[in-house]
Amino acid sequence: MYWKPDLESSEPVFRQIMRYFEERIIRGELSPGQSLPSERSLAEEIKVNRSTVSMAYDELRSTGLVRSVRGRGTHVSEDLWGVIPSRIPNWNLYTSKGAFLPGLPLDLRIREASNMPDIINLARSELSPDLFPVSDLQRLLGKMSLSIPLGYSDPRGARQLRETLVKHLGEQYDIHVDSDQILITTGAQQSLHLITQCLLAPGDSVVLEGPSYAYSLSLFTSAGLRLFQIPMDEYGLQPEEVVELYRRHKVRMVFVNPTYHNPTGTTLTPQRRKRLIEICSELRLPIVEDDAYSALTLDDTITPPSPLVTVEGGYNNVIYLGSMSKTVAPGLRIGWVVGPSAVIQRLADAKEQMDLGTSAISQELARTFIESEWTTHIKKLQKNLSIRRDCMISALGRLDNKNISWTVPNGGYHVWCRTNLTAKDSDILEIGIRHKILFVPGGLYGAQRGYIKFSFARATIEEIEEGIHRFGEILKL
Amino acid sequence: MYWKPDLESSEPVFRQIMRYFEERIIRGELSPGQSLPSERSLAEEIKVNRSTVSMAYDELRSTGLVRSVRGRGTHVSEDLWGVIPSRIPNWNLYTSKGAFLPGLPLDLRIREASNMPDIINLARSELSPDLFPVSDLQRLLGKMSLSIPLGYSDPRGARQLRETLVKHLGEQYDIHVDSDQILITTGAQQSLHLITQCLLAPGDSVVLEGPSYAYSLSLFTSAGLRLFQIPMDEYGLQPEEVVELYRRHKVRMVFVNPTYHNPTGTTLTPQRRKRLIEICSELRLPIVEDDAYSALTLDDTITPPSPLVTVEGGYNNVIYLGSMSKTVAPGLRIGWVVGPSAVIQRLADAKEQMDLGTSAISQELARTFIESEWTTHIKKLQKNLSIRRDCMISALGRLDNKNISWTVPNGGYHVWCRTNLTAKDSDILEIGIRHKILFVPGGLYGAQRGYIKFSFARATIEEIEEGIHRFGEILKL
């Protein structure tokens, strides 16, 4: 085989491999029944990871072009006639276009393993369904008045919800803005997508905390952004480092998650918040502040610092992202962007072209929930999450193992652990899966080897105890 | 300029003017080098003395924000660095990036004019709010069970809704697919956005009916697509023309709205449907079938042909788009894409990166509505819309004017008229606005001069009669 994938190409290697075979099959150079090389031998020959070849073969199988039979390997389908060529669009050629890259292999593997029976999932940053305020939502739905606009409406979102948010953000977060500075989105994921599509261009550099959950988001890489890490310590990111990064990489935007950071659990100190705004103001560098967790303080004695956007100069420099996914339920698909009104208008124009706005029903449910249930619900949630956190911390303590250390987070979902594990992240993940325990190896978030993120939001108390116990067994290997 | 100084304010008017420009410059809405209005024209526009404007401009000059040069007027300073903005991102530079173009001028003007008092709106393709099944929806919300997944879920959409759609599409539309061939979206707009982003690339050629409402969608032009028209007659598009267009423009996709077409109201004949699929199969050209209106037949004696996707070869070649926006209410933001499962998977991956899925609440409401209310509601809606249509047709007849002709549509929202008006579309629109009547000049949809689209879905009976009467006055001018 003379062909080699082009490693410099913007087209993912697995897709190049897939296309290589697809074209040969369609042209008849590989005939029905003919064998493809084994995954391992092909991987060696063209010098790529075996998992890359696996992905390519998976795709080929999904198109019906090839089949795999145990003991016989992978071969071109015998009944190709009617499957693909002559009278069907080459959908593959179409679906390989466009700007959406597949997820990272580690992330895909975690998702896949989530469905395995008896596995304990401490990887997922999602509330346990029993923590969703189902009966509150049910009651609010029951008395919801549909005297709200049900037609096409303001792409910035329902006026009533934006007005409720003006009040809510003022009271709960000390953020004081007008309703034209708020855009309602289908969750923070859409907020980020809009920002990458409207305010950035392929090749732009963005700095974010190192580590950051955002490294695992394929939406950044799909947008062609170059990501650089701002070093962190226990007080959060180190603002002075932004200056040097800016010089070296012509940074265009700062993305941060300053309060109860995912994955480290740290909170940026007020001094550093002030300094970060000063530096970014000086450099005229916009900041995106992801504030998914700050409502979830887990200790009565603690009040987190006000959001970055409220620091002097913040309203001019910061685009603030909020969401109900981590505090109420992801299924509502309600998030918001707060920023200068010109920026909000621009994002709203784009959102209008993308989907003509967010569900009126979801927006109204979100509005009534914030108006009537927020305070009680958040208190209850804080209490439940703090029980889960304490349980995880106790379980870690009971391991009585010097090879793992952690910091107790004051809020959010996550415990970030440093271990002496030296294997590759993908190997550690596989060992975990064999022990029926799922966690996030730090590498997925850009950390060095040996770091592990556990989430305590989704699992039950029993699962947390058993899960950490199983992890202890892994540490002893 | 919509801004006006507040003459009642305690703040002097000249200072209000100064602050108005200062804020816009600082926020980047006015960029370096951009001109300010002349003192005289601004004074006229906001109805103040010219000397007041002069004072404001003097103040602005003294801050260094603007400069005046003889013969060039007053403009924002080029070297703003160090004056003020030094500490604020140049948002203008950011918001001018990205791929979202503003709407077409004619479209923007129509939207703007919609808010004018006493104007009769026959332009909007939207149901009148009194035709939304509000009490049905209200009842379904009241008894909705939230035992549905409220976490992050399958990006293709809620399993239950997809299964309901399998049944619904089979029974009502003769479309027989599996649930993995269905993607739930936030309305047809998102379906189209996903298709343009995932299956097409900038520079690609797409053919669509001439005229087509889709010409007015900035999402196509934002995606960098080149659009070409397939000629139509009273039986819909002429399939043979696709061959020549394909040869000349290397067409990548066909976009059609074959049943109760927007704007012409025509329905593609079964023979032509068959021929279109044959031609596109031969050319391996995918078809996107927008089927927003086919449920809205307005004559008891008529059954529209089955969708294109059901024609032999259709399941392999057609991506079918459905939506609840034209049949139930746009505010639900629920639509669907039906296509080969590999295509659906690809679109779902992209949707996941864009917004992690559609509101679980809206999906469940859509599901229960389709399960329990669809048939009764659609019958009622057909009846109401046919009354409105008949009323519009009678009103057109009463004009007794040879300079306008039309075809009676058997379904949908629109009456497409040919007139002898020879003025530019934008001028005709303005004449309409002066007569307090809004319609869509055909040029917005790629038609020649003199064509006009009226929608009868949104206006009341009285408005339709009065609106057509006013249009009659315009024809007499």
PDB file of C-alpha atoms in Angstrom, chain A residues 71-298:
ATOM      1  CA  GLY A  71     -12.704 -14.848  12.562  1.00  0.00           C
ATOM      2  CA  ARG A  72     -12.874 -13.489   9.038  1.00  0.00           C
ATOM      3  CA  GLY A  73     -11.946  -9.876   9.690  1.00  0.00           C
ATOM      4  CA  THR A  74     -13.321  -6.963   7.686  1.00  0.00           C
ATOM      5  CA  HIS A  75     -14.269  -7.310   4.040  1.00  0.00           C
ATOM      6  CA  VAL A  76     -16.131  -5.467   1.323  1.00  0.00           C
ATOM      7  CA  SER A  77     -19.867  -6.194   1.490  1.00  0.00           C
ATOM      8  CA  GLU A  78     -21.049  -8.841  -0.913  1.00  0.00           C
ATOM      9  CA  ASP A  79     -24.334  -7.179  -1.674  1.00  0.00           C
ATOM     10  CA  LEU A  80     -23.119  -3.736  -2.592  1.00  0.00           C
ATOM     11  CA  TRP A  81     -25.598  -3.407  -5.372  1.00  0.00           C
ATOM     12  CA  GLY A  82     -28.318  -1.228  -4.052  1.00  0.00           C
ATOM     13  CA  VAL A  83     -26.292  -0.260  -1.000  1.00  0.00           C
ATOM     14  CA  ILE A  84     -24.358   2.488  -2.570  1.00  0.00           C
ATOM     15  CA  PRO A  85     -23.104   3.395  -5.855  1.00  0.00           C
ATOM     16  CA  SER A  86     -24.963   4.450  -8.878  1.00  0.00           C
ATOM     17  CA  ARG A  87     -28.241   5.999  -7.874  1.00  0.00           C
ATOM     18  CA  ILE A  88     -27.684   7.336  -4.388  1.00  0.00           C
ATOM     19  CA  PRO A  89     -25.924  10.538  -3.455  1.00  0.00           C
ATOM     20  CA  ASN A  90     -22.513   9.866  -2.042  1.00  0.00           C
ATOM     21  CA  TRP A  91     -23.709  11.000   1.359  1.00  0.00           C
ATOM     22  CA  ASN A  92     -20.322  10.392   2.811  1.00  0.00           C
ATOM     23  CA  LEU A  93     -18.831  13.007   0.587  1.00  0.00           C
ATOM     24  CA  TYR A  94     -21.469  15.382   1.900  1.00  0.00           C
ATOM     25  CA  THR A  95     -21.229  14.474   5.550  1.00  0.00           C
ATOM     26  CA  SER A  96     -17.449  14.833   5.545  1.00  0.00           C
ATOM     27  CA  LYS A  97     -17.851  18.518   4.756  1.00  0.00           C
ATOM     28  CA  GLY A  98     -18.486  21.321   7.159  1.00  0.00           C
ATOM     29  CA  ALA A  99     -16.861  22.370  10.334  1.00  0.00           C
ATOM     30  CA  PHE A 100     -17.925  19.843  12.945  1.00  0.00           C
ATOM     31  CA  LEU A 101     -15.170  17.610  14.202  1.00  0.00           C
ATOM     32  CA  PRO A 102     -15.952  14.440  16.113  1.00  0.00           C
ATOM     33  CA  GLY A 103     -15.378  14.383  19.867  1.00  0.00           C
ATOM     34  CA  LEU A 104     -11.998  13.506  21.349  1.00  0.00           C
ATOM     35  CA  PRO A 105     -11.323   9.742  21.547  1.00  0.00           C
ATOM     36  CA  LEU A 106     -11.043   9.800  25.347  1.00  0.00           C
ATOM     37  CA  ASP A 107     -14.373  11.583  25.587  1.00  0.00           C
ATOM     38  CA  LEU A 108     -16.055   9.191  23.145  1.00  0.00           C
ATOM     39  CA  ARG A 109     -14.722   6.246  25.131  1.00  0.00           C
ATOM     40  CA  ILE A 110     -16.109   7.674  28.390  1.00  0.00           C
ATOM     41  CA  ARG A 111     -19.518   8.118  26.806  1.00  0.00           C
ATOM     42  CA  GLU A 112     -19.496   4.661  25.349  1.00  0.00           C
ATOM     43  CA  ALA A 113     -18.516   3.113  28.676  1.00  0.00           C
ATOM     44  CA  SER A 114     -21.303   5.037  30.478  1.00  0.00           C
ATOM     45  CA  ASN A 115     -23.777   2.578  29.065  1.00  0.00           C
ATOM     46  CA  MET A 116     -22.012  -0.492  30.440  1.00  0.00           C
ATOM     47  CA  PRO A 117     -23.951  -2.405  33.080  1.00  0.00           C
ATOM     48  CA  ASP A 118     -22.921  -1.982  36.730  1.00  0.00           C
ATOM     49  CA  ILE A 119     -20.411   0.732  35.965  1.00  0.00           C
ATOM     50  CA  ILE A 120     -20.211   3.525  38.528  1.00  0.00           C
ATOM     51  CA  ASN A 121     -20.114   6.854  36.728  1.00  0.00           C
ATOM     52  CA  LEU A 122     -18.101   9.525  38.545  1.00  0.00           C
ATOM     53  CA  ALA A 123     -17.178  11.153  35.216  1.00  0.00           C
ATOM     54  CA  ARG A 124     -20.361  12.942  34.302  1.00  0.00           C
ATOM     55  CA  SER A 125     -20.845  16.600  35.252  1.00  0.00           C
ATOM     56  CA  GLU A 126     -24.556  16.267  35.562  1.00  0.00           C
ATOM     57  CA  LEU A 127     -27.010  16.281  38.459  1.00  0.00           C
ATOM     58  CA  SER A 128     -28.521  13.023  39.547  1.00  0.00           C
ATOM     59  CA  PRO A 129     -32.135  12.900  38.277  1.00  0.00           C
ATOM     60  CA  ASP A 130     -33.392  12.741  41.880  1.00  0.00           C
ATOM     61  CA  LEU A 131     -31.879  16.211  42.408  1.00  0.00           C
ATOM     62  CA  PHE A 132     -33.930  17.753  39.612  1.00  0.00           C
ATOM     63  CA  PRO A 133     -36.853  19.735  41.117  1.00  0.00           C
ATOM     64  CA  VAL A 134     -39.353  17.575  39.253  1.00  0.00           C
ATOM     65  CA  SER A 135     -42.358  18.199  41.492  1.00  0.00           C
ATOM     66  CA  ASP A 136     -41.772  21.972  41.469  1.00  0.00           C
ATOM     67  CA  LEU A 137     -41.512  21.974  37.688  1.00  0.00           C
ATOM     68  CA  GLN A 138     -44.575  19.770  37.435  1.00  0.00           C
ATOM     69  CA  ARG A 139     -46.579  22.167  39.589  1.00  0.00           C
ATOM     70  CA  LEU A 140     -45.413  25.199  37.602  1.00  0.00           C
ATOM     71  CA  LEU A 141     -46.364  23.501  34.331  1.00  0.00           C
ATOM     72  CA  GLY A 142     -49.784  22.757  35.764  1.00  0.00           C
ATOM     73  CA  LYS A 143     -50.478  26.400  36.405  1.00  0.00           C
ATOM     74  CA  MET A 144     -48.539  27.898  33.507  1.00  0.00           C
ATOM     75  CA  SER A 145     -50.535  30.502  31.636  1.00  0.00           C
ATOM     76  CA  LEU A 146     -50.109  30.339  27.876  1.00  0.00           C
ATOM     77  CA  SER A 147     -50.926  33.997  27.532  1.00  0.00           C
ATOM     78  CA  ILE A 148     -47.326  34.336  26.453  1.00  0.00           C
ATOM     79  CA  PRO A 149     -46.342  35.021  22.840  1.00  0.00           C
ATOM     80  CA  LEU A 150     -46.325  31.696  20.969  1.00  0.00           C
ATOM     81  CA  GLY A 151     -45.384  33.125  17.587  1.00  0.00           C
ATOM     82  CA  TYR A 152     -41.990  34.017  16.192  1.00  0.00           C
ATOM     83  CA  SER A 153     -40.523  36.434  18.672  1.00  0.00           C
ATOM     84  CA  ASP A 154     -37.598  38.599  19.698  1.00  0.00           C
ATOM     85  CA  PRO A 155     -34.445  36.595  18.935  1.00  0.00           C
ATOM     86  CA  ARG A 156     -32.934  37.862  22.191  1.00  0.00           C
ATOM     87  CA  GLY A 157     -35.529  35.808  24.055  1.00  0.00           C
ATOM     88  CA  ALA A 158     -38.854  36.369  25.793  1.00  0.00           C
ATOM     89  CA  ARG A 159     -39.076  39.864  27.263  1.00  0.00           C
ATOM     90  CA  GLN A 160     -40.601  38.535  30.489  1.00  0.00           C
ATOM     91  CA  LEU A 161     -37.776  36.079  31.128  1.00  0.00           C
ATOM     92  CA  ARG A 162     -35.158  38.709  30.388  1.00  0.00           C
ATOM     93  CA  GLU A 163     -36.819  41.064  32.838  1.00  0.00           C
ATOM     94  CA  THR A 164     -36.946  38.352  35.476  1.00  0.00           C
ATOM     95  CA  LEU A 165     -33.254  37.745  34.869  1.00  0.00           C
ATOM     96  CA  VAL A 166     -32.445  41.434  35.311  1.00  0.00           C
ATOM     97  CA  LYS A 167     -33.882  41.154  38.806  1.00  0.00           C
ATOM     98  CA  HIS A 168     -32.449  37.696  39.518  1.00  0.00           C
ATOM     99  CA  LEU A 169     -28.932  38.567  38.374  1.00  0.00           C
ATOM    100  CA  GLY A 170     -29.043  41.740  40.440  1.00  0.00           C
ATOM    101  CA  GLU A 171     -30.239  40.063  43.620  1.00  0.00           C
ATOM    102  CA  GLN A 172     -28.373  36.768  43.454  1.00  0.00           C
ATOM    103  CA  TYR A 173     -25.187  37.640  41.586  1.00  0.00           C
ATOM    104  CA  ASP A 174     -24.786  41.386  42.083  1.00  0.00           C
ATOM    105  CA  ILE A 175     -24.884  41.784  38.292  1.00  0.00           C
ATOM    106  CA  HIS A 176     -26.709  44.959  37.271  1.00  0.00           C
ATOM    107  CA  VAL A 177     -27.697  45.184  33.616  1.00  0.00           C
ATOM    108  CA  ASP A 178     -30.618  46.114  31.365  1.00  0.00           C
ATOM    109  CA  SER A 179     -32.718  43.528  29.570  1.00  0.00           C
ATOM    110  CA  ASP A 180     -31.134  44.490  26.224  1.00  0.00           C
ATOM    111  CA  GLN A 181     -27.842  43.225  27.593  1.00  0.00           C
ATOM    112  CA  ILE A 182     -29.255  39.710  27.954  1.00  0.00           C
ATOM    113  CA  LEU A 183     -29.645  37.009  25.324  1.00  0.00           C
ATOM    114  CA  ILE A 184     -31.535  33.798  26.132  1.00  0.00           C
ATOM    115  CA  THR A 185     -29.942  30.719  24.588  1.00  0.00           C
ATOM    116  CA  THR A 186     -30.592  26.989  24.382  1.00  0.00           C
ATOM    117  CA  GLY A 187     -28.067  26.468  27.199  1.00  0.00           C
ATOM    118  CA  ALA A 188     -24.444  27.510  27.729  1.00  0.00           C
ATOM    119  CA  GLN A 189     -23.340  25.215  24.915  1.00  0.00           C
ATOM    120  CA  GLN A 190     -25.220  27.393  22.456  1.00  0.00           C
ATOM    121  CA  SER A 191     -23.856  30.521  24.136  1.00  0.00           C
ATOM    122  CA  LEU A 192     -20.335  29.247  23.498  1.00  0.00           C
ATOM    123  CA  HIS A 193     -21.195  28.189  19.969  1.00  0.00           C
ATOM    124  CA  LEU A 194     -22.547  31.650  19.187  1.00  0.00           C
ATOM    125  CA  ILE A 195     -19.441  33.282  20.613  1.00  0.00           C
ATOM    126  CA  THR A 196     -17.084  31.092  18.610  1.00  0.00           C
ATOM    127  CA  GLN A 197     -19.097  31.662  15.425  1.00  0.00           C
ATOM    128  CA  CYS A 198     -19.713  35.389  15.753  1.00  0.00           C
ATOM    129  CA  LEU A 199     -16.761  36.863  17.586  1.00  0.00           C
ATOM    130  CA  LEU A 200     -13.882  34.608  16.602  1.00  0.00           C
ATOM    131  CA  ALA A 201     -12.442  33.232  13.387  1.00  0.00           C
ATOM    132  CA  PRO A 202     -10.500  30.068  12.568  1.00  0.00           C
ATOM    133  CA  GLY A 203      -6.883  30.423  13.626  1.00  0.00           C
ATOM    134  CA  ASP A 204      -7.663  32.790  16.501  1.00  0.00           C
ATOM    135  CA  SER A 205      -5.925  32.116  19.798  1.00  0.00           C
ATOM    136  CA  VAL A 206      -7.899  31.755  22.990  1.00  0.00           C
ATOM    137  CA  VAL A 207      -6.433  31.336  26.462  1.00  0.00           C
ATOM    138  CA  LEU A 208      -8.160  29.359  29.170  1.00  0.00           C
ATOM    139  CA  GLU A 209      -7.306  27.874  32.509  1.00  0.00           C
ATOM    140  CA  GLY A 210      -4.921  24.938  32.466  1.00  0.00           C
ATOM    141  CA  PRO A 211      -6.609  22.546  33.110  1.00  0.00           C
ATOM    142  CA  SER A 212     -10.103  23.400  31.899  1.00  0.00           C
ATOM    143  CA  TYR A 213     -13.116  21.289  31.035  1.00  0.00           C
ATOM    144  CA  ALA A 214     -13.325  23.406  27.909  1.00  0.00           C
ATOM    145  CA  TYR A 215     -10.412  21.492  26.356  1.00  0.00           C
ATOM    146  CA  SER A 216     -12.785  18.586  25.969  1.00  0.00           C
ATOM    147  CA  LEU A 217     -15.306  20.651  23.989  1.00  0.00           C
ATOM    148  CA  SER A 218     -14.985  19.836  20.330  1.00  0.00           C
ATOM    149  CA  LEU A 219     -16.817  23.049  19.526  1.00  0.00           C
ATOM    150  CA  PHE A 220     -13.608  25.012  20.139  1.00  0.00           C
ATOM    151  CA  THR A 221     -11.513  22.824  17.903  1.00  0.00           C
ATOM    152  CA  SER A 222     -14.295  22.649  15.309  1.00  0.00           C
ATOM    153  CA  ALA A 223     -14.174  26.443  15.182  1.00  0.00           C
ATOM    154  CA  GLY A 224     -10.480  26.198  14.337  1.00  0.00           C
ATOM    155  CA  LEU A 225      -9.347  27.975  17.504  1.00  0.00           C
ATOM    156  CA  ARG A 226      -5.899  27.573  18.988  1.00  0.00           C
ATOM    157  CA  LEU A 227      -6.053  27.028  22.749  1.00  0.00           C
ATOM    158  CA  PHE A 228      -3.384  28.013  25.258  1.00  0.00           C
ATOM    159  CA  GLN A 229      -3.292  27.391  28.981  1.00  0.00           C
ATOM    160  CA  ILE A 230      -3.091  29.973  31.732  1.00  0.00           C
ATOM    161  CA  PRO A 231      -1.226  28.304  34.620  1.00  0.00           C
ATOM    162  CA  MET A 232      -3.265  27.827  37.792  1.00  0.00           C
ATOM    163  CA  ASP A 233      -2.611  27.287  41.457  1.00  0.00           C
ATOM    164  CA  GLU A 234      -4.950  26.786  44.397  1.00  0.00           C
ATOM    165  CA  TYR A 235      -6.205  30.394  44.049  1.00  0.00           C
ATOM    166  CA  GLY A 236      -7.208  29.922  40.424  1.00  0.00           C
ATOM    167  CA  LEU A 237      -5.517  31.165  37.278  1.00  0.00           C
ATOM    168  CA  GLN A 238      -2.433  33.391  37.475  1.00  0.00           C
ATOM    169  CA  PRO A 239      -3.430  36.662  35.788  1.00  0.00           C
ATOM    170  CA  GLU A 240       0.097  37.916  35.078  1.00  0.00           C
ATOM    171  CA  GLU A 241       0.640  34.940  32.794  1.00  0.00           C
ATOM    172  CA  VAL A 242      -1.988  36.306  30.421  1.00  0.00           C
ATOM    173  CA  VAL A 243       0.370  39.128  29.420  1.00  0.00           C
ATOM    174  CA  GLU A 244       3.092  36.806  28.198  1.00  0.00           C
ATOM    175  CA  LEU A 245       0.596  34.508  26.444  1.00  0.00           C
ATOM    176  CA  TYR A 246      -0.905  37.531  24.740  1.00  0.00           C
ATOM    177  CA  ARG A 247       2.509  38.597  23.444  1.00  0.00           C
ATOM    178  CA  ARG A 248       3.474  35.190  22.217  1.00  0.00           C
ATOM    179  CA  HIS A 249       0.215  34.089  20.612  1.00  0.00           C
ATOM    180  CA  LYS A 250      -1.725  37.248  19.693  1.00  0.00           C
ATOM    181  CA  VAL A 251      -4.510  36.100  21.958  1.00  0.00           C
ATOM    182  CA  ARG A 252      -8.017  37.197  20.915  1.00  0.00           C
ATOM    183  CA  MET A 253     -10.094  36.077  23.896  1.00  0.00           C
ATOM    184  CA  VAL A 254      -9.861  34.806  27.459  1.00  0.00           C
ATOM    185  CA  PHE A 255     -12.208  32.020  28.506  1.00  0.00           C
ATOM    186  CA  VAL A 256     -12.507  31.375  32.241  1.00  0.00           C
ATOM    187  CA  ASN A 257     -14.626  29.544  34.767  1.00  0.00           C
ATOM    188  CA  PRO A 258     -13.550  31.455  37.866  1.00  0.00           C
ATOM    189  CA  THR A 259     -15.929  30.134  40.529  1.00  0.00           C
ATOM    190  CA  TYR A 260     -15.921  26.451  41.603  1.00  0.00           C
ATOM    191  CA  HIS A 261     -13.889  25.756  38.501  1.00  0.00           C
ATOM    192  CA  ASN A 262     -14.444  22.615  36.455  1.00  0.00           C
ATOM    193  CA  PRO A 263     -12.419  20.464  37.044  1.00  0.00           C
ATOM    194  CA  THR A 264     -10.201  21.807  39.845  1.00  0.00           C
ATOM    195  CA  GLY A 265     -12.910  23.191  42.142  1.00  0.00           C
ATOM    196  CA  THR A 266     -10.821  26.325  42.788  1.00  0.00           C
ATOM    197  CA  THR A 267     -12.221  29.837  43.037  1.00  0.00           C
ATOM    198  CA  LEU A 268     -10.350  32.817  41.671  1.00  0.00           C
ATOM    199  CA  THR A 269      -9.570  35.258  44.495  1.00  0.00           C
ATOM    200  CA  PRO A 270     -11.012  38.797  44.455  1.00  0.00           C
ATOM    201  CA  GLN A 271      -7.499  40.258  44.082  1.00  0.00           C
ATOM    202  CA  ARG A 272      -6.826  38.142  41.044  1.00  0.00           C
ATOM    203  CA  ARG A 273     -10.219  38.956  39.565  1.00  0.00           C
ATOM    204  CA  LYS A 274      -9.353  42.627  39.833  1.00  0.00           C
ATOM    205  CA  ARG A 275      -5.941  42.055  38.302  1.00  0.00           C
ATOM    206  CA  LEU A 276      -7.316  39.936  35.452  1.00  0.00           C
ATOM    207  CA  ILE A 277      -9.755  42.681  34.477  1.00  0.00           C
ATOM    208  CA  GLU A 278      -6.996  45.295  34.671  1.00  0.00           C
ATOM    209  CA  ILE A 279      -4.734  43.261  32.435  1.00  0.00           C
ATOM    210  CA  CYS A 280      -7.430  42.408  29.940  1.00  0.00           C
ATOM    211  CA  SER A 281      -8.639  46.018  29.861  1.00  0.00           C
ATOM    212  CA  GLU A 282      -5.118  47.159  29.142  1.00  0.00           C
ATOM    213  CA  LEU A 283      -4.778  44.586  26.362  1.00  0.00           C
ATOM    214  CA  ARG A 284      -8.356  45.276  25.152  1.00  0.00           C
ATOM    215  CA  LEU A 285      -8.958  41.567  25.448  1.00  0.00           C
ATOM    216  CA  PRO A 286     -12.518  40.330  25.951  1.00  0.00           C
ATOM    217  CA  ILE A 287     -13.170  37.764  28.663  1.00  0.00           C
ATOM    218  CA  VAL A 288     -15.831  35.077  28.544  1.00  0.00           C
ATOM    219  CA  GLU A 289     -16.851  34.178  32.102  1.00  0.00           C
ATOM    220  CA  ASP A 290     -18.553  30.808  32.405  1.00  0.00           C
ATOM    221  CA  ASP A 291     -20.452  30.904  35.690  1.00  0.00           C
ATOM    222  CA  ALA A 292     -22.256  27.567  35.736  1.00  0.00           C
ATOM    223  CA  TYR A 293     -21.533  26.693  39.357  1.00  0.00           C
ATOM    224  CA  SER A 294     -21.306  29.804  41.552  1.00  0.00           C
ATOM    225  CA  ALA A 295     -24.814  29.295  42.993  1.00  0.00           C
ATOM    226  CA  LEU A 296     -23.703  25.914  44.304  1.00  0.00           C
ATOM    227  CA  THR A 297     -21.720  26.888  47.386  1.00  0.00           C
ATOM    228  CA  LEU A 298     -21.412  23.838  49.627  1.00  0.00           C
TER     229      LEU A 298
END
